[in-house]
Amino acid sequence: MERLLVVDDEPTVRELLSATLRFAGFAVDSAATGAEAVESVLDRRPDLILLDVMLPDLDGFQVVRKLRELARPPVPVLFLTARDSPADKVTGLTLGGDDYVTKPFDLAELLARIRAILRRTGFPHAHALVVGDLEVDVEGHHVQRAGIPVRLSPTEFRLLCYLADHAGRVVSKTRIIQDVWQYDFAGDTSIVDTYVSYLRRKLEPTGPRLIHTVHGVGYVLREPR
């Protein structure tokens, strides 16, 4: 049974969500503040956090930053908030959020998004992926290149696992959106380009290129020639 953590300072929302998720078959913990959320994650280790952005102490973005420092491997996060500006959504996803849902929301759609995140956070097909001097420990959420550890956000890690699992094969941006993100970006695949650039900065600061652009198609990760 997957364990979820609901973080919202509104008791009505928190109780409604918790009851709905328990009825759907999940184990559920809840927190009303950012500090409580951090403590709960470190103590109970949920499989997914449903996190409001507007909290009375730390905001949701600060909570994620703090958890990225303390919780290894990072816990998947679904932002659930009334803040619906594009800038807030970009901030949430850039920090490593796995999805961003605005209030008011449809419970059936929310459940579908939760299940999609839980499916894809366990999608890699191997315990370890090795491409040249790149090593990805899937279960340990550890990446190193030429023996040097590389820190990645959860979304960066999933994308890298996907590319490494398809090493030597060109994958389209549309396919990456479908398999890694698994939700609709309304035909906009620029998020893939953004995260590939993040990976390149972290994986290729001095070494030869691993992730190659195939113009008009997508990307391929292959051993340097």
mmCIF file of C-alpha atoms in Angstrom:
data_model
loop_
_atom_site.group_PDB
_atom_site.id
_atom_site.type_symbol
_atom_site.label_atom_id
_atom_site.label_comp_id
_atom_site.label_asym_id
_atom_site.label_seq_id
_atom_site.Cartn_x
_atom_site.Cartn_y
_atom_site.Cartn_z
ATOM 1 C CA MET A 1 0.000 0.000 0.000
ATOM 2 C CA GLU A 2 1.492 3.330 -1.071
ATOM 3 C CA ARG A 3 1.762 6.002 1.616
ATOM 4 C CA LEU A 4 0.831 9.592 0.779
ATOM 5 C CA LEU A 5 1.406 12.777 2.755
ATOM 6 C CA VAL A 6 -1.206 15.544 2.407
ATOM 7 C CA VAL A 7 0.125 18.988 3.343
ATOM 8 C CA ASP A 8 -2.447 21.787 3.504
ATOM 9 C CA ASP A 9 -3.199 24.410 6.164
ATOM 10 C CA GLU A 10 -6.964 24.345 5.424
ATOM 11 C CA PRO A 11 -8.535 21.644 7.655
ATOM 12 C CA THR A 12 -11.486 21.083 5.311
ATOM 13 C CA VAL A 13 -9.266 20.477 2.289
ATOM 14 C CA ARG A 14 -6.863 18.328 4.288
ATOM 15 C CA GLU A 15 -9.624 16.143 5.725
ATOM 16 C CA LEU A 16 -11.473 15.791 2.411
ATOM 17 C CA LEU A 17 -8.321 14.774 0.582
ATOM 18 C CA SER A 18 -7.224 12.377 3.301
ATOM 19 C CA ALA A 19 -10.620 10.648 3.394
ATOM 20 C CA THR A 20 -10.795 10.396 -0.408
ATOM 21 C CA LEU A 21 -7.312 8.955 -0.683
ATOM 22 C CA ARG A 22 -7.892 6.410 2.071
ATOM 23 C CA PHE A 23 -11.096 5.319 0.325
ATOM 24 C CA ALA A 24 -9.023 4.908 -2.866
ATOM 25 C CA GLY A 25 -6.743 2.480 -1.050
ATOM 26 C CA PHE A 26 -3.814 4.627 0.073
ATOM 27 C CA ALA A 27 -2.270 4.997 3.512
ATOM 28 C CA VAL A 28 -2.418 8.712 4.327
ATOM 29 C CA ASP A 29 -0.597 11.020 6.723
ATOM 30 C CA SER A 30 -1.301 14.750 6.940
ATOM 31 C CA ALA A 31 0.435 17.955 7.962
ATOM 32 C CA ALA A 32 -0.744 21.557 8.340
ATOM 33 C CA THR A 33 2.611 23.368 8.132
ATOM 34 C CA GLY A 34 5.863 23.137 6.236
ATOM 35 C CA ALA A 35 7.767 22.163 9.378
ATOM 36 C CA GLU A 36 5.323 19.331 10.079
ATOM 37 C CA ALA A 37 5.688 18.170 6.480
ATOM 38 C CA VAL A 38 9.486 17.968 6.698
ATOM 39 C CA GLU A 39 9.290 16.093 10.001
ATOM 40 C CA SER A 40 6.718 13.653 8.620
ATOM 41 C CA VAL A 41 8.776 12.920 5.491
ATOM 42 C CA LEU A 42 11.907 12.190 7.502
ATOM 43 C CA ASP A 43 9.981 10.051 9.994
ATOM 44 C CA ARG A 44 7.478 8.185 7.792
ATOM 45 C CA ARG A 45 9.019 8.305 4.301
ATOM 46 C CA PRO A 46 5.897 8.654 2.089
ATOM 47 C CA ASP A 47 5.803 7.508 -1.533
ATOM 48 C CA LEU A 48 4.342 10.861 -2.643
ATOM 49 C CA ILE A 49 3.659 14.303 -1.139
ATOM 50 C CA LEU A 50 0.585 16.358 -2.058
ATOM 51 C CA LEU A 51 1.893 19.786 -1.155
ATOM 52 C CA ASP A 52 0.116 23.136 -0.920
ATOM 53 C CA VAL A 53 2.304 26.105 -1.834
ATOM 54 C CA MET A 54 0.749 28.626 0.582
ATOM 55 C CA LEU A 55 1.553 27.429 4.096
ATOM 56 C CA PRO A 56 1.735 29.469 7.310
ATOM 57 C CA ASP A 57 5.452 28.999 7.939
ATOM 58 C CA LEU A 58 7.522 27.720 5.014
ATOM 59 C CA ASP A 59 5.893 27.894 1.621
ATOM 60 C CA GLY A 60 5.701 24.732 -0.465
ATOM 61 C CA PHE A 61 8.702 25.696 -2.571
ATOM 62 C CA GLN A 62 10.828 26.164 0.546
ATOM 63 C CA VAL A 63 9.640 22.786 1.840
ATOM 64 C CA VAL A 64 10.829 21.088 -1.356
ATOM 65 C CA ARG A 65 14.200 22.849 -1.195
ATOM 66 C CA LYS A 66 14.647 21.710 2.395
ATOM 67 C CA LEU A 67 13.632 18.133 1.615
ATOM 68 C CA ARG A 68 16.056 17.979 -1.305
ATOM 69 C CA GLU A 69 18.827 18.656 1.219
ATOM 70 C CA LEU A 70 17.623 16.183 3.844
ATOM 71 C CA ALA A 71 15.720 13.319 2.190
ATOM 72 C CA ARG A 72 17.695 10.918 0.002
ATOM 73 C CA PRO A 73 16.508 9.743 -2.392
ATOM 74 C CA PRO A 74 14.059 12.630 -2.906
ATOM 75 C CA VAL A 75 10.336 11.977 -2.456
ATOM 76 C CA PRO A 76 8.050 12.715 -5.449
ATOM 77 C CA VAL A 77 5.943 15.879 -5.033
ATOM 78 C CA LEU A 78 2.595 16.911 -6.504
ATOM 79 C CA PHE A 79 1.945 20.604 -5.900
ATOM 80 C CA LEU A 80 -1.731 21.230 -5.102
ATOM 81 C CA THR A 81 -2.401 24.948 -4.825
ATOM 82 C CA ALA A 82 -4.546 27.953 -5.685
ATOM 83 C CA ARG A 83 -1.485 29.718 -7.108
ATOM 84 C CA ASP A 84 -2.045 29.257 -10.823
ATOM 85 C CA SER A 85 0.371 31.678 -12.481
ATOM 86 C CA PRO A 86 2.724 30.243 -15.132
ATOM 87 C CA ALA A 87 5.683 31.525 -13.097
ATOM 88 C CA ASP A 88 4.601 29.512 -10.039
ATOM 89 C CA LYS A 89 4.115 26.389 -12.162
ATOM 90 C CA VAL A 90 7.558 26.772 -13.726
ATOM 91 C CA THR A 91 9.095 27.280 -10.278
ATOM 92 C CA GLY A 92 7.416 24.164 -8.921
ATOM 93 C CA LEU A 93 8.464 21.964 -11.835
ATOM 94 C CA THR A 94 11.981 23.381 -11.945
ATOM 95 C CA LEU A 95 12.467 22.574 -8.264
ATOM 96 C CA GLY A 96 11.726 18.957 -9.118
ATOM 97 C CA GLY A 97 7.966 18.813 -8.652
ATOM 98 C CA ASP A 98 6.358 15.926 -10.512
ATOM 99 C CA ASP A 99 3.049 17.642 -11.239
ATOM 100 C CA TYR A 100 1.270 20.921 -10.497
ATOM 101 C CA VAL A 101 -2.507 20.911 -9.962
ATOM 102 C CA THR A 102 -4.469 24.091 -9.253
ATOM 103 C CA LYS A 103 -7.501 24.461 -7.005
ATOM 104 C CA PRO A 104 -10.355 23.836 -7.475
ATOM 105 C CA PHE A 105 -9.584 20.379 -8.799
ATOM 106 C CA ASP A 106 -11.502 17.298 -9.881
ATOM 107 C CA LEU A 107 -10.935 14.405 -7.479
ATOM 108 C CA ALA A 108 -11.041 11.757 -10.213
ATOM 109 C CA GLU A 109 -8.407 13.614 -12.233
ATOM 110 C CA LEU A 110 -6.278 14.119 -9.133
ATOM 111 C CA LEU A 111 -6.362 10.380 -8.391
ATOM 112 C CA ALA A 112 -5.330 9.658 -11.979
ATOM 113 C CA ARG A 113 -2.385 12.040 -11.696
ATOM 114 C CA ILE A 114 -1.332 10.517 -8.369
ATOM 115 C CA ARG A 115 -1.369 7.018 -9.829
ATOM 116 C CA ALA A 116 0.564 8.215 -12.897
ATOM 117 C CA ILE A 117 3.317 9.656 -10.683
ATOM 118 C CA LEU A 118 3.495 6.489 -8.595
ATOM 119 C CA ARG A 119 3.759 4.390 -11.764
ATOM 120 C CA ARG A 120 6.488 6.399 -13.362
ATOM 121 C CA THR A 121 8.629 6.856 -10.244
ATOM 122 C CA GLY A 122 9.284 3.125 -10.435
ATOM 123 C CA PHE A 123 9.573 2.734 -14.215
ATOM 124 C CA PRO A 124 13.296 1.966 -14.758
ATOM 125 C CA HIS A 125 13.864 -1.618 -15.893
ATOM 126 C CA ALA A 126 17.238 -2.252 -14.299
ATOM 127 C CA HIS A 127 18.893 -1.765 -10.926
ATOM 128 C CA ALA A 128 21.947 -0.164 -12.535
ATOM 129 C CA LEU A 129 22.396 1.564 -15.877
ATOM 130 C CA VAL A 130 25.896 2.091 -17.295
ATOM 131 C CA VAL A 131 26.740 4.063 -20.426
ATOM 132 C CA GLY A 132 30.450 4.702 -20.884
ATOM 133 C CA ASP A 133 31.712 6.404 -17.725
ATOM 134 C CA LEU A 134 28.144 7.230 -16.610
ATOM 135 C CA GLU A 135 26.726 5.021 -13.856
ATOM 136 C CA VAL A 136 23.123 5.274 -12.617
ATOM 137 C CA ASP A 137 22.122 3.369 -9.466
ATOM 138 C CA VAL A 138 18.364 3.228 -9.954
ATOM 139 C CA GLU A 139 17.369 1.939 -6.520
ATOM 140 C CA GLY A 140 19.868 4.064 -4.617
ATOM 141 C CA HIS A 141 19.062 7.178 -6.662
ATOM 142 C CA HIS A 142 22.785 7.749 -7.154
ATOM 143 C CA VAL A 143 24.508 9.019 -10.290
ATOM 144 C CA GLN A 144 28.190 9.376 -11.004
ATOM 145 C CA ARG A 145 30.265 10.188 -14.041
ATOM 146 C CA ALA A 146 33.915 9.176 -14.174
ATOM 147 C CA GLY A 147 33.598 8.354 -10.492
ATOM 148 C CA ILE A 148 32.349 11.840 -9.560
ATOM 149 C CA PRO A 149 28.876 11.965 -7.888
ATOM 150 C CA VAL A 150 26.236 14.053 -9.666
ATOM 151 C CA ARG A 151 23.239 15.438 -7.763
ATOM 152 C CA LEU A 152 19.972 15.463 -9.694
ATOM 153 C CA SER A 153 16.401 16.473 -8.929
ATOM 154 C CA PRO A 154 13.774 13.678 -9.099
ATOM 155 C CA THR A 155 12.609 14.817 -12.543
ATOM 156 C CA GLU A 156 16.176 15.058 -13.857
ATOM 157 C CA PHE A 157 16.870 11.586 -12.472
ATOM 158 C CA ARG A 158 13.786 10.059 -14.127
ATOM 159 C CA LEU A 159 14.685 11.640 -17.456
ATOM 160 C CA LEU A 160 18.264 10.393 -17.207
ATOM 161 C CA CYS A 161 17.065 6.877 -16.321
ATOM 162 C CA TYR A 162 14.759 6.933 -19.317
ATOM 163 C CA LEU A 163 17.480 8.077 -21.726
ATOM 164 C CA ALA A 164 19.980 5.595 -20.268
ATOM 165 C CA ASP A 165 17.419 2.784 -20.469
ATOM 166 C CA HIS A 166 17.072 3.654 -24.181
ATOM 167 C CA ALA A 167 20.800 4.242 -24.713
ATOM 168 C CA GLY A 168 21.774 4.298 -28.375
ATOM 169 C CA ARG A 169 18.180 4.807 -29.528
ATOM 170 C CA VAL A 170 16.707 8.131 -30.590
ATOM 171 C CA VAL A 171 13.581 9.000 -28.597
ATOM 172 C CA SER A 172 11.241 11.768 -29.674
ATOM 173 C CA LYS A 173 10.289 14.657 -27.408
ATOM 174 C CA THR A 174 6.654 13.585 -27.608
ATOM 175 C CA ARG A 175 7.553 10.064 -26.479
ATOM 176 C CA ILE A 176 9.621 11.455 -23.602
ATOM 177 C CA ILE A 177 6.703 13.639 -22.483
ATOM 178 C CA GLN A 178 4.380 10.628 -22.552
ATOM 179 C CA ASP A 179 6.713 8.198 -20.777
ATOM 180 C CA VAL A 180 8.532 10.422 -18.282
ATOM 181 C CA TRP A 181 5.974 13.094 -17.431
ATOM 182 C CA GLN A 182 2.811 11.180 -18.404
ATOM 183 C CA TYR A 183 0.561 14.224 -18.481
ATOM 184 C CA ASP A 184 -0.508 16.784 -21.020
ATOM 185 C CA PHE A 185 1.686 19.742 -21.903
ATOM 186 C CA ALA A 186 -0.764 20.777 -24.667
ATOM 187 C CA GLY A 187 1.748 19.928 -27.376
ATOM 188 C CA ASP A 188 4.530 22.032 -25.828
ATOM 189 C CA THR A 189 7.663 19.892 -25.606
ATOM 190 C CA SER A 190 9.941 22.727 -24.471
ATOM 191 C CA ILE A 191 10.017 21.245 -20.952
ATOM 192 C CA VAL A 192 12.075 18.372 -22.417
ATOM 193 C CA ASP A 193 14.616 20.801 -23.877
ATOM 194 C CA THR A 194 14.805 22.590 -20.530
ATOM 195 C CA TYR A 195 15.531 19.429 -18.561
ATOM 196 C CA VAL A 196 18.002 18.114 -21.119
ATOM 197 C CA SER A 197 19.919 21.391 -20.717
ATOM 198 C CA TYR A 198 19.884 20.878 -16.919
ATOM 199 C CA LEU A 199 21.292 17.365 -17.356
ATOM 200 C CA ARG A 200 23.970 18.517 -19.749
ATOM 201 C CA ARG A 201 25.167 21.200 -17.351
ATOM 202 C CA LYS A 202 25.482 18.641 -14.555
ATOM 203 C CA LEU A 203 26.783 15.657 -16.534
ATOM 204 C CA GLU A 204 29.006 17.333 -19.118
ATOM 205 C CA PRO A 205 30.825 20.231 -17.450
ATOM 206 C CA THR A 206 34.214 18.996 -18.679
ATOM 207 C CA GLY A 207 33.743 15.518 -20.152
ATOM 208 C CA PRO A 208 32.604 14.609 -23.670
ATOM 209 C CA ARG A 209 28.927 14.919 -24.570
ATOM 210 C CA LEU A 210 26.606 12.054 -23.665
ATOM 211 C CA ILE A 211 23.185 13.459 -24.659
ATOM 212 C CA HIS A 212 22.930 14.328 -28.334
ATOM 213 C CA THR A 213 20.252 16.299 -30.154
ATOM 214 C CA VAL A 214 18.719 14.747 -33.257
ATOM 215 C CA HIS A 215 17.214 17.812 -34.900
ATOM 216 C CA GLY A 216 13.559 17.531 -35.747
ATOM 217 C CA VAL A 217 13.220 14.298 -33.759
ATOM 218 C CA GLY A 218 14.476 14.257 -30.189
ATOM 219 C CA TYR A 219 17.460 13.049 -28.163
ATOM 220 C CA VAL A 220 19.777 10.072 -27.823
ATOM 221 C CA LEU A 221 22.140 9.179 -24.979
ATOM 222 C CA ARG A 222 25.155 7.235 -26.177
ATOM 223 C CA GLU A 223 28.679 6.409 -25.167
ATOM 224 C CA PRO A 224 31.194 9.037 -26.376
ATOM 225 C CA ARG A 225 32.990 8.038 -29.570
#
